[in-house]
Tab-separated table of C-alpha atoms in Angstrom:
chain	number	residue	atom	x	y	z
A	1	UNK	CA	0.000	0.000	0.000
A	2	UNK	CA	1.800	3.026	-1.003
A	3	UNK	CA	2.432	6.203	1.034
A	4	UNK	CA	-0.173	8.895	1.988
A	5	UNK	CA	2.779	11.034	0.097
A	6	UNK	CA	2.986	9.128	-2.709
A	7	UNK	CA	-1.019	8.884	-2.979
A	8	UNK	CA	-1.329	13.329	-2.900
A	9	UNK	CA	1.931	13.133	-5.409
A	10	UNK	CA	0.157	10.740	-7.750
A	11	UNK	CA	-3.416	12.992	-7.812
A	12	UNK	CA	-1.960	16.065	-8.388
A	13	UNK	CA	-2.641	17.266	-11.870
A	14	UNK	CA	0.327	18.128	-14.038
A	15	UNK	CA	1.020	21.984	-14.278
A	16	UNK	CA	3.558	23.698	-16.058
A	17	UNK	CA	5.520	25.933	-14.075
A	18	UNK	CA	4.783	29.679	-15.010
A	19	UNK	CA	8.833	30.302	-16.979
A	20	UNK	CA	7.694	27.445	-19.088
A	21	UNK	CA	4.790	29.290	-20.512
A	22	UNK	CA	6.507	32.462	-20.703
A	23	UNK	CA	8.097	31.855	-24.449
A	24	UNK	CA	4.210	30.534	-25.386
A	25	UNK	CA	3.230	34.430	-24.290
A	26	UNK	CA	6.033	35.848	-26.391
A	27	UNK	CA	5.019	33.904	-29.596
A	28	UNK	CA	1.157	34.725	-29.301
A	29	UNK	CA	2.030	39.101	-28.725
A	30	UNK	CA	4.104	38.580	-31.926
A	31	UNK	CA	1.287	36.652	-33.557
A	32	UNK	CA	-1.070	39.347	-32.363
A	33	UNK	CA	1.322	42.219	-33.308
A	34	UNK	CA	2.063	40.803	-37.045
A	35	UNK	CA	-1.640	40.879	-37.849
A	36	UNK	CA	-2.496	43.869	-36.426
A	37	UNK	CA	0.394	45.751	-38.645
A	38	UNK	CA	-0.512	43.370	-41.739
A	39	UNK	CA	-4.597	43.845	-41.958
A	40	UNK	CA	-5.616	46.868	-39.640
A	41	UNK	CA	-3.081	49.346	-40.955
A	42	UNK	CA	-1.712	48.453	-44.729
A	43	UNK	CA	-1.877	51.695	-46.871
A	44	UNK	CA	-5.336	50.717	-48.108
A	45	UNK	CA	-7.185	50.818	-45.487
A	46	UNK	CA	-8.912	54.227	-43.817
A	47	UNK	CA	-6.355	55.241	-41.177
A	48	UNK	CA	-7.752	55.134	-37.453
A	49	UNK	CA	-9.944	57.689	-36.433
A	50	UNK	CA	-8.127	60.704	-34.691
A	51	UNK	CA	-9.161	63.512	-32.397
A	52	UNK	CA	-8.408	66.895	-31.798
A	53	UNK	CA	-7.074	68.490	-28.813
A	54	UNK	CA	-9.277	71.305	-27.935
A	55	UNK	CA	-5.996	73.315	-27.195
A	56	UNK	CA	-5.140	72.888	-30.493
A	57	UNK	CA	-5.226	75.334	-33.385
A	58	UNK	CA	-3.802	74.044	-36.829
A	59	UNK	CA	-4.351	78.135	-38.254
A	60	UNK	CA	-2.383	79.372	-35.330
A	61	UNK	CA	1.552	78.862	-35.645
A	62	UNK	CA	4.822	80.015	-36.680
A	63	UNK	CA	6.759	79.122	-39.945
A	64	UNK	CA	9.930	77.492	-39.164
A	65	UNK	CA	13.118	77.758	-41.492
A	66	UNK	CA	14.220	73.329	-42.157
A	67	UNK	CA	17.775	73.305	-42.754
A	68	UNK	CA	17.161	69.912	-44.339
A	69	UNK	CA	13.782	70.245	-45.948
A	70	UNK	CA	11.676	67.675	-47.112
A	71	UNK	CA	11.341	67.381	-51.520
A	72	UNK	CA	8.169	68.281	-52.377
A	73	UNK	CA	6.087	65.477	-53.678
A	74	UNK	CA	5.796	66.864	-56.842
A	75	UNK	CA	7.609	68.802	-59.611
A	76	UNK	CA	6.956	70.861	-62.812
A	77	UNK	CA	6.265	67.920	-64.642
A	78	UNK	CA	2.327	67.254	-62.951
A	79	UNK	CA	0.096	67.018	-65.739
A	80	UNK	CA	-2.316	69.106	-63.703
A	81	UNK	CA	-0.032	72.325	-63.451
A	82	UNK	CA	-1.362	75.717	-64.603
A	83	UNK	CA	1.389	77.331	-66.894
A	84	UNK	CA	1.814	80.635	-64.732
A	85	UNK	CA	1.788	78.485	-61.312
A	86	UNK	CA	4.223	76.400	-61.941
A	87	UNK	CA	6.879	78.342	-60.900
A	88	UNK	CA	9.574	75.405	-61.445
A	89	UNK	CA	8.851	75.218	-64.733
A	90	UNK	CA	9.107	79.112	-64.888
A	91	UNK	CA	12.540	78.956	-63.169
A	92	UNK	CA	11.357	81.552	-60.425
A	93	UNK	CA	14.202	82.409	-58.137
A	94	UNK	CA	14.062	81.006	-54.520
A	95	UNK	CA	12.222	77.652	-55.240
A	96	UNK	CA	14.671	75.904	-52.882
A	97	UNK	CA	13.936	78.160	-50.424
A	98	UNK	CA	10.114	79.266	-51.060
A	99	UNK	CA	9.264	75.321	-49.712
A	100	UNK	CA	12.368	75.070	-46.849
A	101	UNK	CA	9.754	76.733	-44.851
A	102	UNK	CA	7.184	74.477	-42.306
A	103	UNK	CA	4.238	75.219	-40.857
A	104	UNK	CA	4.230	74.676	-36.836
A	105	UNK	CA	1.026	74.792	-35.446
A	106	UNK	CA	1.038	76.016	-31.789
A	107	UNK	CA	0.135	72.891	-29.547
A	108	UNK	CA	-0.625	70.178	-31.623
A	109	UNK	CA	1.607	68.679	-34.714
A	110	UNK	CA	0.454	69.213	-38.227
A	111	UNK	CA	1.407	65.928	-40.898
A	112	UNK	CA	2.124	66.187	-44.002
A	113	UNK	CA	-0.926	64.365	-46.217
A	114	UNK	CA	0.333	60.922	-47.174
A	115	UNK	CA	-1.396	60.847	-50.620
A	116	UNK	CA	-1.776	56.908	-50.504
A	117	UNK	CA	-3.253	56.963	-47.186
A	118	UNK	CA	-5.559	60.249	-48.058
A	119	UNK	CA	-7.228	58.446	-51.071
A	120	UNK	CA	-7.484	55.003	-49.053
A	121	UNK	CA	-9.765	56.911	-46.330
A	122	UNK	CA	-11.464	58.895	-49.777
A	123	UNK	CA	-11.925	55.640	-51.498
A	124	UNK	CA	-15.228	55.531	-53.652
A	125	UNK	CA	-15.875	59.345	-52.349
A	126	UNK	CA	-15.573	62.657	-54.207
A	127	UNK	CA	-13.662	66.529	-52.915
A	128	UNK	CA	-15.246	69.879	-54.939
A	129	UNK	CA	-13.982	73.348	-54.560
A	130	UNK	CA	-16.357	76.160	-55.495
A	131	UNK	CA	-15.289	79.583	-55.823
A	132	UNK	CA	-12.362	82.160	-57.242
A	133	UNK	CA	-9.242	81.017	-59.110
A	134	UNK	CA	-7.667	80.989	-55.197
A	135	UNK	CA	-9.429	77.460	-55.541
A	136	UNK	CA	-8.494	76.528	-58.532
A	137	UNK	CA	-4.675	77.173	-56.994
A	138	UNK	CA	-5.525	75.318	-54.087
A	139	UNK	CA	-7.025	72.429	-56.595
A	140	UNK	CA	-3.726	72.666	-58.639
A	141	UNK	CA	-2.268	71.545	-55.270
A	142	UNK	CA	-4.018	68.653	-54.237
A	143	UNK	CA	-3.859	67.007	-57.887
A	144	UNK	CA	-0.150	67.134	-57.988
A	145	UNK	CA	-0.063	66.020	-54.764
A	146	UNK	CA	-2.345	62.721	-54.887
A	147	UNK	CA	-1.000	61.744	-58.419
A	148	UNK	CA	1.780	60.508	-56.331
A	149	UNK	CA	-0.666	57.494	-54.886
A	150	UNK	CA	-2.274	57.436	-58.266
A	151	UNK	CA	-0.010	58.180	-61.784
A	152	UNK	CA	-3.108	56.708	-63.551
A	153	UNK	CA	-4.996	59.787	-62.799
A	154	UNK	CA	-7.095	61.340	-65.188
A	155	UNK	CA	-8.273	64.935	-66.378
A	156	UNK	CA	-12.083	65.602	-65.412
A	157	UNK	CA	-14.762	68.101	-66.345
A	158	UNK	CA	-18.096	66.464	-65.783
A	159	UNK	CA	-20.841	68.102	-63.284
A	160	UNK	CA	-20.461	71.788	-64.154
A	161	UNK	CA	-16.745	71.200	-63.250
A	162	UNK	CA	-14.435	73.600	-64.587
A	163	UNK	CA	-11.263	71.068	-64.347
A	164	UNK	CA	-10.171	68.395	-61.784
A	165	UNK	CA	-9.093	64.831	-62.267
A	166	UNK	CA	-10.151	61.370	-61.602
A	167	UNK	CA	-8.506	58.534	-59.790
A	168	UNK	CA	-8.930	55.182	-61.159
A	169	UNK	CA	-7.320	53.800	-58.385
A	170	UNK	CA	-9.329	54.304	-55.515
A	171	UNK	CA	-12.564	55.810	-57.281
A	172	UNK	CA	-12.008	58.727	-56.067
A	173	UNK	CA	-12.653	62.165	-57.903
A	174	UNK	CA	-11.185	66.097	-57.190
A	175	UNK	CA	-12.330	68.727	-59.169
A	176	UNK	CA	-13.178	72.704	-58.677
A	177	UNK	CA	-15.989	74.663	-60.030
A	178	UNK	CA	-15.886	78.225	-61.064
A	179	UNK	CA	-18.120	80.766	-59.565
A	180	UNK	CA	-16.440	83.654	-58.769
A	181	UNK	CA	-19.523	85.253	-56.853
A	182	UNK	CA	-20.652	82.202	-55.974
A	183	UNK	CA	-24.655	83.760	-57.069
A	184	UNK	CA	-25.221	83.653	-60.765
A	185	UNK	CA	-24.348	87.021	-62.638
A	186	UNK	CA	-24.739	88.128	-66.218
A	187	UNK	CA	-23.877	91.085	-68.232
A	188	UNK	CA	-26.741	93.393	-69.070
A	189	UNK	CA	-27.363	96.194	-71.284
A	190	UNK	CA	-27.826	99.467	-69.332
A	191	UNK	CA	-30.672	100.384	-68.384
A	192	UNK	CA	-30.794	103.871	-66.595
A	193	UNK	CA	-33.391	103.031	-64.694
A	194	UNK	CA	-31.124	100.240	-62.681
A	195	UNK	CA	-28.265	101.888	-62.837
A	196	UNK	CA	-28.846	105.634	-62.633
A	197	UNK	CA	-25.619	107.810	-62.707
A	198	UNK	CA	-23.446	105.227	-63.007
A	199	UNK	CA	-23.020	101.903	-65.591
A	200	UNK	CA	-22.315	103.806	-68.545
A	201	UNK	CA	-21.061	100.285	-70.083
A	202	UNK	CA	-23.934	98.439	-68.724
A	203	UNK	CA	-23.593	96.612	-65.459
A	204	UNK	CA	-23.875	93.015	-64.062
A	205	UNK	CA	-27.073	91.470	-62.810
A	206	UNK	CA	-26.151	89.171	-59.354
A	207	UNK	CA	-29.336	87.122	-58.717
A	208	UNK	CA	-28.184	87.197	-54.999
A	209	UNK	CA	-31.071	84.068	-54.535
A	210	UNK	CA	-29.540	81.803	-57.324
A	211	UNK	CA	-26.302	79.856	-57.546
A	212	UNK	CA	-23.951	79.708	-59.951
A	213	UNK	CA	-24.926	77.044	-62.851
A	214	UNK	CA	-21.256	75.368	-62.426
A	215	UNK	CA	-22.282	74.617	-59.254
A	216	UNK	CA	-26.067	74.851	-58.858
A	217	UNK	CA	-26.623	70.854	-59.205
A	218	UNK	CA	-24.156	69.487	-57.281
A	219	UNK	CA	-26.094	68.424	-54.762
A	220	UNK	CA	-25.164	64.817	-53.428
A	221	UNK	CA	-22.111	64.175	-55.699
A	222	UNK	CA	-19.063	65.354	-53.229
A	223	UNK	CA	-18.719	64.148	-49.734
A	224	UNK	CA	-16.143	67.043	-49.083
A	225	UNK	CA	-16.677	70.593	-50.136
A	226	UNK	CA	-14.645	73.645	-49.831
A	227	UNK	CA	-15.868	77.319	-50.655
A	228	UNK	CA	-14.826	80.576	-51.209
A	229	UNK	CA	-15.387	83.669	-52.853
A	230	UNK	CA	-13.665	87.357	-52.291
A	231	UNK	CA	-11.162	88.100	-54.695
A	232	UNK	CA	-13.447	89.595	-57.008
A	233	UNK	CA	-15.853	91.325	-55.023
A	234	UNK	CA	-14.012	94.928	-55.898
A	235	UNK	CA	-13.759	97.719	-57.668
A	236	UNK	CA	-11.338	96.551	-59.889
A	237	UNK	CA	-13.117	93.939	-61.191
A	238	UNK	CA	-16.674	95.721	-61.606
A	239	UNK	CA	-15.702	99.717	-61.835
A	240	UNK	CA	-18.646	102.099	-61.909
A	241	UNK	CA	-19.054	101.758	-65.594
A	242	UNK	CA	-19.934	98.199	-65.368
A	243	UNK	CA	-21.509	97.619	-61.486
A	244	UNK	CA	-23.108	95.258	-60.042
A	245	UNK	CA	-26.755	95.167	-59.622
A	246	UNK	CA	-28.396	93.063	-57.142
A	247	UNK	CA	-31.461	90.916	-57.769
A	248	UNK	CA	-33.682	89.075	-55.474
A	249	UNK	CA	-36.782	86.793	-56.453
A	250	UNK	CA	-36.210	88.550	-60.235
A	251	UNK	CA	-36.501	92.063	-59.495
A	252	UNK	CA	-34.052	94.632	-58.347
A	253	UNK	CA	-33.214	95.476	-54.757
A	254	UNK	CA	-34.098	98.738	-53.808
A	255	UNK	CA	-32.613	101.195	-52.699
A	256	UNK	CA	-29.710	99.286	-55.014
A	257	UNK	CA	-26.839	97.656	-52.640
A	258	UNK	CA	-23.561	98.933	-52.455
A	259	UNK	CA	-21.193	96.548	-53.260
A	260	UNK	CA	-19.986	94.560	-49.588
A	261	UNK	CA	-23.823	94.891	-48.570
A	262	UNK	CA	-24.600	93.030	-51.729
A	263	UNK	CA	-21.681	90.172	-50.576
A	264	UNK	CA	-23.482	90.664	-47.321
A	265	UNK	CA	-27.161	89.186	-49.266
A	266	UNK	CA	-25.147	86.699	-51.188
A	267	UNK	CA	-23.570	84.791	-48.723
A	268	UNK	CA	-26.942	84.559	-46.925
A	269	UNK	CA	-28.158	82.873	-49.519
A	270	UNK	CA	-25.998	81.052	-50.708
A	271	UNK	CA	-25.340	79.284	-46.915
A	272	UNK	CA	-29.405	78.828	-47.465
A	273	UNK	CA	-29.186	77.276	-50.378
A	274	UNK	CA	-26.251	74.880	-49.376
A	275	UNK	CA	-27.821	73.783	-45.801
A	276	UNK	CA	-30.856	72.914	-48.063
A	277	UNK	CA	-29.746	71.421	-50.850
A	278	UNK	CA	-26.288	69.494	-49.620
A	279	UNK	CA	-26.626	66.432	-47.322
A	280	UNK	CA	-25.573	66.306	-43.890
A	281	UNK	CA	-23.513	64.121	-43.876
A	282	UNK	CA	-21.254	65.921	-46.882
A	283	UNK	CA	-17.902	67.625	-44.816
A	284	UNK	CA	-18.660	71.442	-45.630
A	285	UNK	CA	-15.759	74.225	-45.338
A	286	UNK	CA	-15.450	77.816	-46.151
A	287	UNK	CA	-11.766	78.450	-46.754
A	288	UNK	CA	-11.583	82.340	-45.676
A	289	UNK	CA	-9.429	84.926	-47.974
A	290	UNK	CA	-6.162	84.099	-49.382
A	291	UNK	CA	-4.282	87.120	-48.634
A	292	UNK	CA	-2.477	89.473	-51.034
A	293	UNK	CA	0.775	90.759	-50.971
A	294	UNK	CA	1.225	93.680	-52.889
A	295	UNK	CA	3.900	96.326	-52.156
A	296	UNK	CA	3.992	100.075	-53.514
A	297	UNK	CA	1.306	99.922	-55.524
A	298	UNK	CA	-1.888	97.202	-56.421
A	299	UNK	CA	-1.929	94.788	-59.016
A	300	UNK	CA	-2.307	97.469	-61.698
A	301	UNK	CA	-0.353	100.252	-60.274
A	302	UNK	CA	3.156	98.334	-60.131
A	303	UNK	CA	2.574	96.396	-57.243
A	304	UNK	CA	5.275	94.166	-56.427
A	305	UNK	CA	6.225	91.383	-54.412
A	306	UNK	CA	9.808	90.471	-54.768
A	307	UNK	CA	10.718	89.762	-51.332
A	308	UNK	CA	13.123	86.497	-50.344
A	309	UNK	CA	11.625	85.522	-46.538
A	310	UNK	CA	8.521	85.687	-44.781
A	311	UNK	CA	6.979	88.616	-43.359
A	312	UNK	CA	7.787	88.927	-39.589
A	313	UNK	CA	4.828	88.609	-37.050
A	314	UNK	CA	5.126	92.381	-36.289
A	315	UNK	CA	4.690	93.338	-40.071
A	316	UNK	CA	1.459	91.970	-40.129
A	317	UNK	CA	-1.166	94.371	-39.325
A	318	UNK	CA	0.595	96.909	-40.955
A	319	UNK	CA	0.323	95.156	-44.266
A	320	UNK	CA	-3.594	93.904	-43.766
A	321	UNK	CA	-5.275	95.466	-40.894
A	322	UNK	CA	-8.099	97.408	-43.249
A	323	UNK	CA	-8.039	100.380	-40.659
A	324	UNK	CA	-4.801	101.262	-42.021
A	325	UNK	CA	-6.377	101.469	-45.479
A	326	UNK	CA	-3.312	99.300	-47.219
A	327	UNK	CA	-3.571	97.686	-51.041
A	328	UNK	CA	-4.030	94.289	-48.855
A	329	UNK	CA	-6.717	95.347	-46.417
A	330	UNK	CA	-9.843	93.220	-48.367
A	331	UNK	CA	-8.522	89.715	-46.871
A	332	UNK	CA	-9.352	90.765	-43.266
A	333	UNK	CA	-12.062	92.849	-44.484
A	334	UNK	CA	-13.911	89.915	-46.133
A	335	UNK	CA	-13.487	87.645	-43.482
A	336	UNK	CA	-15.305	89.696	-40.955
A	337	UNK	CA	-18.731	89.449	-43.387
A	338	UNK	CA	-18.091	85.821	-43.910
A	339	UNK	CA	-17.333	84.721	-40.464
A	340	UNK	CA	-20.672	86.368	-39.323
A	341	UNK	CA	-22.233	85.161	-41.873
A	342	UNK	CA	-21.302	80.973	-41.459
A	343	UNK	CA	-22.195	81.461	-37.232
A	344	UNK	CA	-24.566	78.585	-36.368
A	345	UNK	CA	-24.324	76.375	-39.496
A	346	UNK	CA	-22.397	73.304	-40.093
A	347	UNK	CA	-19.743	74.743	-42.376
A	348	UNK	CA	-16.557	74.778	-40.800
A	349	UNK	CA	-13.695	77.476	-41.450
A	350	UNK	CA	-10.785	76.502	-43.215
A	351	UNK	CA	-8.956	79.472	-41.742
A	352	UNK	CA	-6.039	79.982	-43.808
A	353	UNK	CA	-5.610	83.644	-43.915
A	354	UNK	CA	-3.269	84.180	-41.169
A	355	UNK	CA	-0.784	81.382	-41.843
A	356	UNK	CA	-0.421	82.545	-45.633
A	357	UNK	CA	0.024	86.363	-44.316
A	358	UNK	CA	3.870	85.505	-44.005
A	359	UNK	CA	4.390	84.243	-47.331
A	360	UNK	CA	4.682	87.824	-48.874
A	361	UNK	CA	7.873	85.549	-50.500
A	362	UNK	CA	5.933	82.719	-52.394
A	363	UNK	CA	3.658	83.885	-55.086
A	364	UNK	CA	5.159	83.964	-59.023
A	365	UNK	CA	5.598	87.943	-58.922
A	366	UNK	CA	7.761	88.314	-62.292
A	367	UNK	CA	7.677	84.368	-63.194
A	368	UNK	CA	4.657	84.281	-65.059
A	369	UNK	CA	5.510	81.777	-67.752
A	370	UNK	CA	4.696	84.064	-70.633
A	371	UNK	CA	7.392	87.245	-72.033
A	372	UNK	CA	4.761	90.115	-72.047
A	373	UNK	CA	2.781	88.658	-69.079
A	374	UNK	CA	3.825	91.275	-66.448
A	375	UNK	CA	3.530	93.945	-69.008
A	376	UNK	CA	-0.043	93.327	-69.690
A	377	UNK	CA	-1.263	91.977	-66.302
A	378	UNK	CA	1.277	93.492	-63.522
A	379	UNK	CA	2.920	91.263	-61.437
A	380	UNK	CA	1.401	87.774	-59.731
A	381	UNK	CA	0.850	88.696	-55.879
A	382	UNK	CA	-2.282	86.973	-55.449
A	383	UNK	CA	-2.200	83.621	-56.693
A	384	UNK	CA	0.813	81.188	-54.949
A	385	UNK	CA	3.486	79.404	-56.796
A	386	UNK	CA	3.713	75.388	-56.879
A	387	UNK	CA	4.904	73.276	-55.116
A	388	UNK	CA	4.228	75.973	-52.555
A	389	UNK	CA	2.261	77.179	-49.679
A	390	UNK	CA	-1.145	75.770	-50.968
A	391	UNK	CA	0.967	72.196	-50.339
A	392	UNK	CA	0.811	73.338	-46.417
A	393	UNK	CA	-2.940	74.297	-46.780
A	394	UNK	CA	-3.606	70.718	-48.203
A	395	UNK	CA	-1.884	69.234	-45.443
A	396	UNK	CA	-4.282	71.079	-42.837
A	397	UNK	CA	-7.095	70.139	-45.486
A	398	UNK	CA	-5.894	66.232	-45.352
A	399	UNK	CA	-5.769	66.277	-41.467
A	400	UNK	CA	-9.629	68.523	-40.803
A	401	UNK	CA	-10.705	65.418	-43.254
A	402	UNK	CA	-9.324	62.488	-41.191
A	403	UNK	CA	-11.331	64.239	-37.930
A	404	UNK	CA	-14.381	64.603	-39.582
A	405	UNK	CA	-14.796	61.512	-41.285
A	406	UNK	CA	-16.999	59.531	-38.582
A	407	UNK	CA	-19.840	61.100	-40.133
A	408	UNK	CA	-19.337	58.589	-43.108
């Protein structure tokens, strides 16, 4: 008869002692960790889901000077370029330097947009801009940019669309429609009656109730939009031999609108007619002014903007504050009305003013692509050269995108 020892030692079950399953927990965490890097975050699939920190603001920040800049992701070759943007191409001065500069967002980090990524979280989805050519620039921009992820891309002018581009790749397509005023205008013959003591040329009728037909039947097809309009609400564009007169229902506004009240009635309107028309669930921005640097002079008075750094922080409101009645004052001006304006809806502010206030250094200026260019149309201030700092406005673009996608 054996042993009350050797009886306990002969029922007790058989357990491994816990160092021998220690290599077993090693192999399943590398198991776990291979699959997790091989199916949850290949380039594409939709990146995770980020947030925010309320303390951060990706429109307030500094540039910062990279002493070993990154190459932009695209050159003068893009198929999308527009001739007088492409300031490669046009050999401006200062290229290597114009893009050594890096927006740093106070608080929070901003990424550069991954174009493979960007288009894997777009896939089967579509991006419009509506507005000015400050759009189109922007648009000019993010084509070059996602080509990268998709060299297959294709030109595109469906919708109203006044260019963009497809991308076979991941179904996704970018395009920008032109309305200037946003509202549909028209010229007119004069009619005194409208346009007493002034319009001697006629004048423009703005049907402030009625969008743009570029845009006017968009409706569901984007599921990101970006707006603007500004640049050509002046008197440069519509002197006071060819005005604008205001419309609403189909008859004149009386007493006629001056020009900024008559922005004023259009953007109401127009915020109407997109909270009714475009779906919820769409991502809606309103990317304020792009800001202009002219110096001694505007656009058609010798204006010029041959400068090789960024404004300093304490140049700023000298150059754009309007109460100091500057060549540049609209940007600021504009925004005001607009901001007002989008309080209480759903469309968020792509606030890009400030940020591009420094880059008095980064627009073509003399580099137009064309030998009588400047002669006939004054130096470029306005629009930016590319690659450029439109590239830093699509990054902020990219990231507000990546935040807001839940809704899909």
């Amino acid at each position: 008869m054996p042993s009350p020892a050797a009886a306990k030692k002969k029922e007790a079950p058989s357990l491994k002692s816990p160092s021998s399953l220690f290599p077993y927990a090693i192999l399943l965490t590398l198991i776990i960790l291979f699959l997790y890097s091989t199916f949850l975050t290949s380039p594409s699939s939709p990146p995770p889901k980020e947030k925010i920190s309320r303390s951060c603001n990706l429109f307030d920040g500094r540039w910062v000077l990279d002493r070993e800049p990154r190459k932009p992701v695209y050159d003068e070759t893009c198929p999308f370029h527009r001739n007088a943007w492409n300031c490669l191409r046009n050999q401006r001065e200062n290229m290597g330097m114009i893009n050594s500069w890096r927006w740093v967002p106070k608080y929070c980090s901003l990424d550069r947009i991954d174009p493979v990524r960007f288009l894997g979280l777009m896939r089967n989805k579509n991006i419009g801009l509506v507005g000015d050519s400050l759009n189109e620039n922007f648009l000019v921009s993010l084509l070059c940019i996602l080509r990268a992820a998709d060299a297959g891309a294709k030109k595109w002018k469906r919708k109203g669309a006044w260019r963009g581009a497809f991308f076979p790749k991941f179904n996704v397509t970018v395009a920008y429609h032109r309305a200037v005023l946003l509202a549909k205008y028209e010229w007119q013959p004069k009619e005194p009656t409208l346009a007493e003591g002034h319009g001697s040329k006629g004048f423009y009728r703005v049907d402030v109730d009625i969008p743009a037909d570029d845009w006017a039947h968009i409706n569901d097809f984007y599921d990101v939009l970006v707006f603007n309009t500004g640049h050509w609400w002046g008197s440069d564009k519509f002197p006071e031999e060819t005005p604008l007169v205001f419309y609403q229902a189909g008859r004149p506004i009386f007493p006629p609108l001056k020009m900024l009240d008559g922005l004023k009635v259009v953007l109401e309107n127009m915020v109407l007619h997109i909270r009714r028309n475009i779906p919820n669930k769409t991502l809606k921005f309103w990317r304020l002014q792009s800001p202009r640097h002219f110096h001694g002079g505007d656009w058609n008075q010798n204006g010029s903007c041959l400068f090789n750094e960024p404004l300093q922080d304490s140049q700023l409101d000298m150059w754009f504050d309007p109460s100091n009645n500057g060549v540049n004052k609209e940007a600021r001006l504009l925004n005001n009305l607009i901001e007002g304006t989008l309080q209480g809806t759903d469309i968020q502010l792509l606030d890009l003013t400030r940020l591009s206030e420094f880059r008095a250094d980064a627009h073509p200026a003399i580099w137009l692509g064309k030998k009588d260019a400047v002669a006939v149309w004054g130096q470029d201030c306005m629009h930016w050269c590319l690659p450029g700092v439109p590239d830093t406005w699509a990054d902020i673009l990219s990231q507000l995108i990546r935040h807001g996608s839940e809704r899909w």
